[in-house]
Amino acid sequence: MPTIQLKTPIPGPKSKALSARREAAVPRGLSHGTPIYVARAEDAWLEDVDGNRYIDFAGGIGCLNVGHRREPVLSAIREQLERYLHTCVQVTPYENYVRLAERMNEITPGQFSKKTLLLNTGAEAVENAVKIARAHTGRSGVIAFEDGFHGRTMMALALTSKTHPYKAGFAPFPPEVYRIPYAYCYRCSYSLQYPSCELFCARHLEDTFKRVVASEDVAAVIAEPILGEGGFVVPPPEFFRILIEICHQHGVLFIADEVQSGFGRTGRLFASEHYGIEPDLIVTAKSLGGGLPLAAVTGRAEIMDAAGPGGLGGTFAGNPLSCAAALAVLDIFQHEDLLSRAQELGAQFQKRAREWQKRWPSIGEIRGLGGMQAMELIKSAETREPAAEETKQIVRHCYERGLITLSAGSYSNVIRVLVPLVASRDQIDEGLDVLESALQTVCEKRENAAQPV
């Protein structure tokens, strides 16, 4: 039996009724990718309040790498639920926090002594990573990248690149944030070609220190090993090694934002491992909590100890339930071969997507690592003009036919895949069949319209 089971038009009447209630009760700034209201979920599928069942290629924006409601996670939450919900680790600490910190220190990249701070969200972790870097270096500047996304709180927004909808109307942002181009080879800011470019974008950091901000005023460079909201852009393998070498020559820390790329999504536990790099600080969240809010900053012990007692923390940071869930998530990765499954998932997507690319010139580039896959849609191969409206139509076509998927990219023209890694091959193929039908409908309609009469 197929996973997708549709009983009503999408959205169904109960979802429509909830949408009407939402209009009256919730601010418009909280947008929704679909008009579907979920009632239950398991592994890689969702069921809405009207009884329609969908395959989930969004995974709560990458929060459910181990799947919806995995039993080991639920069991750990239930066990903790029977003991206590909250005491605040800054008042009466608990073992789960310490155990999780120990596990994070063990599994994150870097052969050096580490410490871990637990927090609530990715944005909060980014903010604290900047605080720690500034405390350690005594410097204030932070360099981020074009097309990067680091969260919606004010410092995180200052680091985030995309203006609409994230930044417009919320200025002024915290100062001392500088931005340089990422290694986005498909849309190179310097109109160069890899590898003949010799990674000019990475080496440009030296020029930035000479012409924009002095290196002795910069605390850290922060980057996503693979761009998340920026469109799942994968840089050349040597990009980060060059960048980090330059950072360390100038006493600048490197912060890896692995909020979306971490915990098995790319076929390694952390995407940084693909490049053989050891970040000074690594920021994690999303799938760490298995569906509960949790984030972390893990880094070199001497850097993490830079802030004085009381300088770090938060009332709910490292909540006991979330810590219990995270320990179960790490056990799942230890005992199940989800990393290989991520690689298989990526290969399955790439095979189908390469066939689509031959059929439809609207697919400009296919890219990704492991289970973090995407395709960028364009209006013309010559101009590479982003096809944002067509991307929006594809997302809608998909959810109306039982597939939940997401767009991304600075130009909103990228379809990304964040399906839980426990999805079966049949479920992936079923979801890709829906995506293929969406591409056929939208791309061929646009290409036919472009034909001369």
Short mmCIF file of C-alpha atoms in Angstrom, two decimals:
data_model
loop_
_atom_site.label_atom_id
_atom_site.label_comp_id
_atom_site.label_asym_id
_atom_site.label_seq_id
_atom_site.Cartn_x
_atom_site.Cartn_y
_atom_site.Cartn_z
CA MET A 1 0.00 0.00 0.00
CA PRO A 2 1.39 3.45 -0.85
CA THR A 3 2.23 5.78 2.03
CA ILE A 4 0.38 8.71 0.49
CA GLN A 5 -3.36 8.47 1.14
CA LEU A 6 -5.53 11.46 0.25
CA LYS A 7 -9.17 11.49 1.36
CA THR A 8 -10.10 15.13 0.73
CA PRO A 9 -9.00 17.98 -1.51
CA ILE A 10 -5.92 19.65 -0.06
CA PRO A 11 -6.32 21.52 2.19
CA GLY A 12 -9.26 19.65 3.69
CA PRO A 13 -12.17 21.29 5.51
CA LYS A 14 -10.69 20.91 9.00
CA SER A 15 -7.39 22.41 7.89
CA LYS A 16 -9.27 25.28 6.24
CA ALA A 17 -11.17 25.92 9.46
CA LEU A 18 -7.91 26.01 11.43
CA SER A 19 -6.42 28.40 8.88
CA ALA A 20 -9.33 30.77 9.48
CA ARG A 21 -8.74 30.59 13.23
CA ARG A 22 -5.05 31.18 12.69
CA GLU A 23 -5.76 34.37 10.72
CA ALA A 24 -7.54 35.80 13.74
CA ALA A 25 -5.14 34.58 16.41
CA VAL A 26 -1.60 34.45 14.99
CA PRO A 27 0.48 37.31 13.50
CA ARG A 28 1.05 37.20 9.76
CA GLY A 29 4.82 37.26 10.29
CA LEU A 30 4.62 33.58 11.26
CA SER A 31 4.22 32.17 7.78
CA HIS A 32 3.36 28.58 6.86
CA GLY A 33 4.84 26.58 4.01
CA THR A 34 1.62 24.63 3.60
CA PRO A 35 -2.04 25.12 4.67
CA ILE A 36 -2.01 21.63 6.24
CA TYR A 37 -2.55 21.07 9.97
CA VAL A 38 -0.90 17.94 11.30
CA ALA A 39 -2.65 15.48 13.61
CA ARG A 40 -0.04 12.73 13.94
CA ALA A 41 3.27 11.54 12.51
CA GLU A 42 5.46 8.43 12.43
CA ASP A 43 8.90 7.82 10.94
CA ALA A 44 8.72 9.61 7.56
CA TRP A 45 5.01 10.39 7.18
CA LEU A 46 2.48 12.89 8.47
CA GLU A 47 -1.29 12.71 8.77
CA ASP A 48 -3.40 15.86 8.82
CA VAL A 49 -6.57 16.67 10.75
CA ASP A 50 -8.65 15.60 7.74
CA GLY A 51 -7.09 12.11 7.66
CA ASN A 52 -4.83 12.73 4.65
CA ARG A 53 -1.43 11.08 4.81
CA TYR A 54 1.74 12.62 3.35
CA ILE A 55 5.37 11.66 2.87
CA ASP A 56 7.51 14.17 4.74
CA PHE A 57 10.47 15.50 2.74
CA ALA A 58 10.82 18.47 5.13
CA GLY A 59 11.48 16.70 8.44
CA GLY A 60 10.51 19.74 10.51
CA ILE A 61 13.20 21.69 8.58
CA GLY A 62 15.81 19.06 9.32
CA CYS A 63 14.87 18.34 12.94
CA LEU A 64 13.86 14.72 12.45
CA ASN A 65 16.83 12.92 10.91
CA VAL A 66 16.09 9.87 13.10
CA GLY A 67 12.39 10.03 12.18
CA HIS A 68 9.15 11.15 13.78
CA ARG A 69 8.45 9.67 17.22
CA ARG A 70 11.19 7.05 17.29
CA GLU A 71 10.48 4.65 20.15
CA PRO A 72 13.92 4.99 21.83
CA VAL A 73 13.40 8.77 21.95
CA LEU A 74 9.86 8.41 23.31
CA SER A 75 11.01 5.92 25.92
CA ALA A 76 13.76 8.25 27.12
CA ILE A 77 11.27 11.13 27.35
CA ARG A 78 8.75 9.01 29.27
CA GLU A 79 11.41 7.86 31.74
CA GLN A 80 12.52 11.45 32.35
CA LEU A 81 8.89 12.59 32.56
CA GLU A 82 8.39 10.32 35.57
CA ARG A 83 11.34 11.89 37.40
CA TYR A 84 11.12 15.67 36.88
CA LEU A 85 10.48 18.21 34.11
CA HIS A 86 12.49 21.24 35.13
CA THR A 87 14.79 22.45 37.86
CA CYS A 88 17.07 24.84 35.88
CA VAL A 89 20.61 23.56 35.48
CA GLN A 90 21.94 26.84 36.89
CA VAL A 91 20.15 26.19 40.20
CA THR A 92 20.08 22.43 40.76
CA PRO A 93 22.01 20.69 37.95
CA TYR A 94 21.40 17.13 36.74
CA GLU A 95 23.36 14.26 35.26
CA ASN A 96 21.69 14.25 31.82
CA TYR A 97 23.16 17.65 31.04
CA VAL A 98 26.66 16.49 31.98
CA ARG A 99 26.30 13.18 30.12
CA LEU A 100 25.15 14.90 26.95
CA ALA A 101 27.99 17.41 27.15
CA GLU A 102 30.44 14.52 27.52
CA ARG A 103 28.94 12.77 24.47
CA MET A 104 29.09 15.93 22.37
CA ASN A 105 32.71 16.48 23.35
CA GLU A 106 33.49 12.94 22.17
CA ILE A 107 31.68 12.93 18.82
CA THR A 108 32.30 16.40 17.39
CA PRO A 109 35.31 16.94 15.10
CA GLY A 110 38.59 17.84 16.73
CA GLN A 111 41.33 15.90 18.54
CA PHE A 112 41.56 18.28 21.47
CA SER A 113 39.97 18.86 24.86
CA LYS A 114 36.42 20.24 24.49
CA LYS A 115 33.51 21.54 26.50
CA THR A 116 29.82 21.91 25.59
CA LEU A 117 27.16 24.48 26.47
CA LEU A 118 23.52 23.43 25.96
CA LEU A 119 20.86 25.88 24.80
CA ASN A 120 17.36 25.95 23.34
CA THR A 121 17.60 26.85 19.64
CA GLY A 122 20.09 27.20 16.82
CA ALA A 123 19.84 30.98 16.88
CA GLU A 124 20.51 31.05 20.61
CA ALA A 125 23.53 28.81 20.11
CA VAL A 126 24.87 31.11 17.37
CA GLU A 127 24.47 34.11 19.68
CA ASN A 128 26.38 32.32 22.44
CA ALA A 129 29.12 31.16 20.09
CA VAL A 130 29.73 34.82 19.17
CA LYS A 131 29.75 35.78 22.86
CA ILE A 132 32.28 33.07 23.64
CA ALA A 133 34.49 34.00 20.68
CA ARG A 134 34.50 37.64 21.72
CA ALA A 135 35.26 36.77 25.34
CA HIS A 136 38.18 34.56 24.30
CA THR A 137 39.78 36.89 21.76
CA GLY A 138 38.93 40.28 23.24
CA ARG A 139 37.84 41.29 19.74
CA SER A 140 34.40 42.33 18.49
CA GLY A 141 34.25 41.73 14.72
CA VAL A 142 32.55 38.72 13.12
CA ILE A 143 32.76 37.79 9.44
CA ALA A 144 29.86 35.88 7.89
CA PHE A 145 29.01 34.84 4.34
CA GLU A 146 26.64 35.88 1.61
CA ASP A 147 23.71 33.43 1.34
CA GLY A 148 24.30 32.25 4.91
CA PHE A 149 21.50 31.81 7.45
CA HIS A 150 22.14 31.77 11.20
CA GLY A 151 18.76 32.46 12.81
CA ARG A 152 16.15 35.12 13.55
CA THR A 153 17.30 36.72 16.82
CA MET A 154 19.07 40.05 16.41
CA MET A 155 22.74 38.99 16.38
CA ALA A 156 21.85 35.93 14.30
CA LEU A 157 19.93 38.17 11.89
CA ALA A 158 22.93 40.45 11.57
CA LEU A 159 24.92 37.39 10.49
CA THR A 160 22.14 36.14 8.17
CA SER A 161 22.36 37.24 4.55
CA LYS A 162 18.89 36.96 2.99
CA THR A 163 16.94 40.18 3.29
CA HIS A 164 13.34 39.16 2.55
CA PRO A 165 11.58 37.89 4.55
CA TYR A 166 14.13 37.59 7.34
CA LYS A 167 15.72 41.02 7.78
CA ALA A 168 13.44 43.56 6.12
CA GLY A 169 11.94 46.01 8.61
CA PHE A 170 13.94 44.83 11.63
CA ALA A 171 17.04 47.07 11.45
CA PRO A 172 19.23 48.33 13.03
CA PHE A 173 21.23 45.17 13.64
CA PRO A 174 24.21 44.72 15.96
CA PRO A 175 27.38 46.27 14.51
CA GLU A 176 30.78 44.78 13.72
CA VAL A 177 29.42 42.14 11.33
CA TYR A 178 31.10 41.89 7.90
CA ARG A 179 30.14 39.74 4.93
CA ILE A 180 32.10 38.07 2.15
CA PRO A 181 31.04 35.76 -0.73
CA TYR A 182 30.61 32.03 -0.12
CA ALA A 183 32.01 29.40 -2.49
CA TYR A 184 28.78 29.31 -4.51
CA CYS A 185 30.37 28.08 -7.72
CA TYR A 186 27.12 28.00 -9.73
CA ARG A 187 26.75 31.73 -9.09
CA CYS A 188 30.36 32.78 -8.52
CA SER A 189 30.55 36.35 -7.21
CA TYR A 190 33.80 36.83 -9.14
CA SER A 191 32.68 35.21 -12.42
CA LEU A 192 35.46 32.64 -12.11
CA GLN A 193 35.48 28.88 -12.72
CA TYR A 194 36.56 26.18 -10.30
CA PRO A 195 39.27 24.83 -10.10
CA SER A 196 41.15 27.39 -12.22
CA CYS A 197 39.96 30.07 -9.75
CA GLU A 198 42.33 28.59 -7.15
CA LEU A 199 39.65 29.24 -4.50
CA PHE A 200 39.85 33.00 -4.89
CA CYS A 201 36.78 33.32 -2.64
CA ALA A 202 38.57 31.68 0.31
CA ARG A 203 41.80 33.60 -0.24
CA HIS A 204 39.77 36.80 -0.46
CA LEU A 205 39.62 36.71 3.35
CA GLU A 206 43.19 38.07 3.40
CA ASP A 207 42.07 40.98 1.23
CA THR A 208 39.13 41.57 3.57
CA PHE A 209 41.56 41.96 6.46
CA LYS A 210 43.44 44.59 4.45
CA ARG A 211 40.55 46.53 2.94
CA VAL A 212 37.46 46.06 5.13
CA VAL A 213 38.27 45.14 8.74
CA ALA A 214 41.63 44.59 10.43
CA SER A 215 42.24 40.99 11.45
CA GLU A 216 43.17 42.08 14.96
CA ASP A 217 39.60 43.39 15.34
CA VAL A 218 37.96 40.12 14.22
CA ALA A 219 36.95 37.51 16.79
CA ALA A 220 35.60 34.86 14.43
CA VAL A 221 34.53 33.76 10.99
CA ILE A 222 31.23 31.85 11.01
CA ALA A 223 30.06 29.63 8.16
CA GLU A 224 27.78 26.72 7.37
CA PRO A 225 29.75 23.76 5.97
CA ILE A 226 26.84 23.43 3.54
CA LEU A 227 24.50 26.37 3.12
CA GLY A 228 21.07 25.55 4.54
CA GLU A 229 18.47 28.23 3.83
CA GLY A 230 20.95 29.56 1.25
CA GLY A 231 20.19 26.61 -1.03
CA PHE A 232 22.25 23.57 0.04
CA VAL A 233 25.38 24.90 -1.66
CA VAL A 234 28.36 22.56 -1.28
CA PRO A 235 31.73 24.34 -1.52
CA PRO A 236 34.83 22.76 -3.09
CA PRO A 237 36.58 20.37 -0.69
CA GLU A 238 39.57 22.62 0.01
CA PHE A 239 37.55 25.81 0.62
CA PHE A 240 37.34 25.52 4.40
CA ARG A 241 40.89 24.27 4.86
CA ILE A 242 42.21 27.42 3.16
CA LEU A 243 39.80 29.62 5.09
CA ILE A 244 40.69 28.15 8.48
CA GLU A 245 44.41 28.34 7.77
CA ILE A 246 44.05 32.07 7.10
CA CYS A 247 41.91 32.51 10.23
CA HIS A 248 44.45 30.85 12.48
CA GLN A 249 47.34 32.82 10.98
CA HIS A 250 45.58 35.90 12.32
CA GLY A 251 44.30 34.54 15.63
CA VAL A 252 40.73 34.45 14.34
CA LEU A 253 38.42 31.63 15.45
CA PHE A 254 36.38 29.54 13.03
CA ILE A 255 32.78 28.73 13.98
CA ALA A 256 31.00 25.98 12.04
CA ASP A 257 27.22 26.38 12.03
CA GLU A 258 26.01 22.77 11.73
CA VAL A 259 22.46 23.47 12.84
CA GLN A 260 20.99 22.04 9.63
CA SER A 261 23.87 19.94 8.30
CA GLY A 262 24.61 18.03 11.51
CA PHE A 263 23.58 14.67 12.97
CA GLY A 264 23.91 12.40 9.98
CA ARG A 265 22.17 14.53 7.39
CA THR A 266 25.11 14.52 4.97
CA GLY A 267 26.22 10.91 5.48
CA ARG A 268 28.72 11.89 8.17
CA LEU A 269 27.70 12.75 11.71
CA PHE A 270 28.84 16.32 10.97
CA ALA A 271 29.34 17.90 7.56
CA SER A 272 32.69 19.33 8.71
CA GLU A 273 34.06 15.79 8.52
CA HIS A 274 33.72 15.80 4.73
CA TYR A 275 36.36 18.53 4.56
CA GLY A 276 38.68 17.17 7.23
CA ILE A 277 38.36 20.32 9.33
CA GLU A 278 38.30 20.85 13.09
CA PRO A 279 36.26 23.97 13.93
CA ASP A 280 37.24 25.93 17.01
CA LEU A 281 33.54 26.10 17.88
CA ILE A 282 30.71 24.05 16.39
CA VAL A 283 27.05 25.04 16.69
CA THR A 284 24.41 22.30 16.59
CA ALA A 285 20.63 22.07 17.07
CA LYS A 286 17.62 20.75 15.08
CA SER A 287 17.99 16.93 14.93
CA LEU A 288 20.01 16.85 18.15
CA GLY A 289 16.78 16.84 20.16
CA GLY A 290 14.91 14.25 18.10
CA GLY A 291 11.91 16.58 17.89
CA LEU A 292 12.39 18.55 21.12
CA PRO A 293 14.07 21.97 21.25
CA LEU A 294 17.77 21.70 22.04
CA ALA A 295 20.98 23.26 20.77
CA ALA A 296 24.65 23.22 21.70
CA VAL A 297 27.93 25.06 21.34
CA THR A 298 30.90 22.70 21.52
CA GLY A 299 34.47 23.88 21.28
CA ARG A 300 38.03 23.94 22.47
CA ALA A 301 38.00 23.85 26.26
CA GLU A 302 40.13 26.96 26.70
CA ILE A 303 37.83 28.93 24.39
CA MET A 304 34.64 27.67 26.02
CA ASP A 305 36.00 28.69 29.44
CA ALA A 306 36.59 32.29 28.36
CA ALA A 307 33.27 33.57 29.72
CA GLY A 308 33.17 34.04 33.48
CA PRO A 309 30.75 32.21 35.82
CA GLY A 310 27.20 33.38 35.13
CA GLY A 311 28.10 34.76 31.72
CA LEU A 312 26.40 31.88 29.91
CA GLY A 313 23.12 30.07 30.44
CA GLY A 314 19.34 30.35 30.19
CA THR A 315 16.35 29.29 32.26
CA PHE A 316 15.34 26.37 30.03
CA ALA A 317 18.69 25.81 28.31
CA GLY A 318 19.52 22.10 28.37
CA ASN A 319 16.03 21.13 29.55
CA PRO A 320 16.02 17.62 31.14
CA LEU A 321 13.47 16.19 28.67
CA SER A 322 15.45 17.49 25.69
CA CYS A 323 18.71 16.11 27.11
CA ALA A 324 17.11 12.68 27.56
CA ALA A 325 15.82 12.77 23.99
CA ALA A 326 19.23 13.81 22.65
CA LEU A 327 21.04 10.99 24.44
CA ALA A 328 18.58 8.57 22.80
CA VAL A 329 19.24 10.18 19.41
CA LEU A 330 22.99 9.68 19.82
CA ASP A 331 22.37 6.05 20.83
CA ILE A 332 20.36 5.55 17.63
CA PHE A 333 23.26 6.84 15.55
CA GLN A 334 25.63 4.58 17.48
CA HIS A 335 23.55 1.43 16.95
CA GLU A 336 21.88 2.02 13.56
CA ASP A 337 23.68 2.68 10.29
CA LEU A 338 21.81 5.87 9.43
CA LEU A 339 24.94 7.41 7.93
CA SER A 340 24.98 4.79 5.17
CA ARG A 341 21.25 5.29 4.76
CA ALA A 342 21.85 9.01 4.20
CA GLN A 343 24.33 8.18 1.44
CA GLU A 344 21.87 5.77 -0.18
CA LEU A 345 19.10 8.33 0.01
CA GLY A 346 21.31 10.93 -1.66
CA ALA A 347 22.28 8.55 -4.45
CA GLN A 348 18.62 7.66 -4.99
CA PHE A 349 17.70 11.33 -5.33
CA GLN A 350 20.68 12.17 -7.55
CA LYS A 351 19.91 9.35 -9.99
CA ARG A 352 16.34 10.52 -10.51
CA ALA A 353 17.26 14.21 -10.54
CA ARG A 354 19.95 13.75 -13.20
CA GLU A 355 17.33 12.16 -15.44
CA TRP A 356 14.99 15.10 -14.84
CA GLN A 357 17.76 17.56 -15.65
CA LYS A 358 18.14 16.01 -19.11
CA ARG A 359 14.41 16.48 -19.73
CA TRP A 360 13.91 19.96 -18.29
CA PRO A 361 16.42 22.80 -18.80
CA SER A 362 14.68 24.57 -15.91
CA ILE A 363 16.81 22.46 -13.56
CA GLY A 364 20.02 24.45 -13.44
CA GLU A 365 22.04 22.56 -10.85
CA ILE A 366 21.67 19.45 -8.70
CA ARG A 367 23.81 19.37 -5.57
CA GLY A 368 24.16 18.03 -2.07
CA LEU A 369 25.92 15.60 0.23
CA GLY A 370 24.27 12.44 1.54
CA GLY A 371 20.66 13.09 2.52
CA MET A 372 21.03 16.87 2.15
CA GLN A 373 20.03 17.26 -1.50
CA ALA A 374 18.65 20.06 -3.66
CA MET A 375 18.05 21.30 -7.17
CA GLU A 376 18.16 24.92 -8.29
CA LEU A 377 15.53 26.04 -10.79
CA ILE A 378 16.19 28.67 -13.43
CA LYS A 379 14.33 30.36 -16.26
CA SER A 380 17.23 30.27 -18.70
CA ALA A 381 20.45 28.26 -18.88
CA GLU A 382 22.14 31.27 -20.46
CA THR A 383 21.19 33.87 -17.85
CA ARG A 384 20.55 31.53 -14.89
CA GLU A 385 17.70 33.81 -13.89
CA PRO A 386 16.11 32.28 -10.77
CA ALA A 387 12.69 30.64 -11.25
CA ALA A 388 11.16 31.60 -7.89
CA GLU A 389 7.52 31.55 -8.93
CA GLU A 390 7.89 28.15 -10.59
CA THR A 391 9.55 26.82 -7.42
CA LYS A 392 6.58 28.01 -5.39
CA GLN A 393 4.22 26.27 -7.80
CA ILE A 394 6.18 23.01 -7.50
CA VAL A 395 5.99 23.08 -3.69
CA ARG A 396 2.23 23.62 -3.91
CA HIS A 397 1.76 20.88 -6.53
CA CYS A 398 3.64 18.50 -4.24
CA TYR A 399 1.69 19.08 -1.04
CA GLU A 400 -1.63 18.98 -2.91
CA ARG A 401 -0.62 15.46 -4.03
CA GLY A 402 0.74 14.16 -0.75
CA LEU A 403 4.40 15.26 -0.55
CA ILE A 404 5.62 17.86 1.95
CA THR A 405 8.70 19.61 0.60
CA LEU A 406 10.51 22.92 1.09
CA SER A 407 12.02 25.67 -0.99
CA ALA A 408 15.26 27.46 -0.13
CA GLY A 409 17.89 29.78 -1.58
CA SER A 410 18.53 33.51 -1.52
CA TYR A 411 16.35 33.72 -4.64
CA SER A 412 13.73 31.23 -3.35
CA ASN A 413 14.38 29.00 -6.36
CA VAL A 414 15.75 25.83 -4.76
CA ILE A 415 13.85 22.65 -3.87
CA ARG A 416 15.53 20.91 -0.93
CA VAL A 417 15.19 17.43 0.53
CA LEU A 418 15.32 16.86 4.30
CA VAL A 419 13.42 13.58 4.52
CA PRO A 420 13.96 11.59 7.75
CA LEU A 421 16.77 9.10 7.23
CA VAL A 422 14.52 6.21 8.25
CA ALA A 423 12.37 6.60 5.11
CA SER A 424 12.28 3.42 3.02
CA ARG A 425 13.42 3.24 -0.59
CA ASP A 426 9.79 2.80 -1.62
CA GLN A 427 8.77 5.92 0.27
CA ILE A 428 11.57 7.92 -1.32
CA ASP A 429 10.57 6.73 -4.78
CA GLU A 430 6.93 7.49 -4.06
CA GLY A 431 7.85 11.01 -2.99
CA LEU A 432 10.12 11.49 -6.00
CA ASP A 433 7.27 10.37 -8.28
CA VAL A 434 5.19 13.25 -6.92
CA LEU A 435 8.10 15.66 -7.33
CA GLU A 436 8.59 14.47 -10.90
CA SER A 437 4.92 15.08 -11.71
CA ALA A 438 5.26 18.60 -10.26
CA LEU A 439 8.33 19.30 -12.38
CA GLN A 440 6.61 17.98 -15.48
CA THR A 441 3.52 20.12 -14.89
CA VAL A 442 5.30 23.35 -13.97
CA CYS A 443 8.44 23.18 -16.12
CA GLU A 444 6.70 22.05 -19.28
CA LYS A 445 4.01 24.68 -18.83
CA ARG A 446 6.66 27.39 -18.57
CA GLU A 447 8.75 26.02 -21.43
CA ASN A 448 5.69 25.70 -23.68
CA ALA A 449 4.69 29.28 -22.87
CA ALA A 450 8.15 30.44 -23.91
CA GLN A 451 7.79 28.88 -27.37
CA PRO A 452 7.04 31.35 -30.21
CA VAL A 453 3.46 31.25 -31.46
#
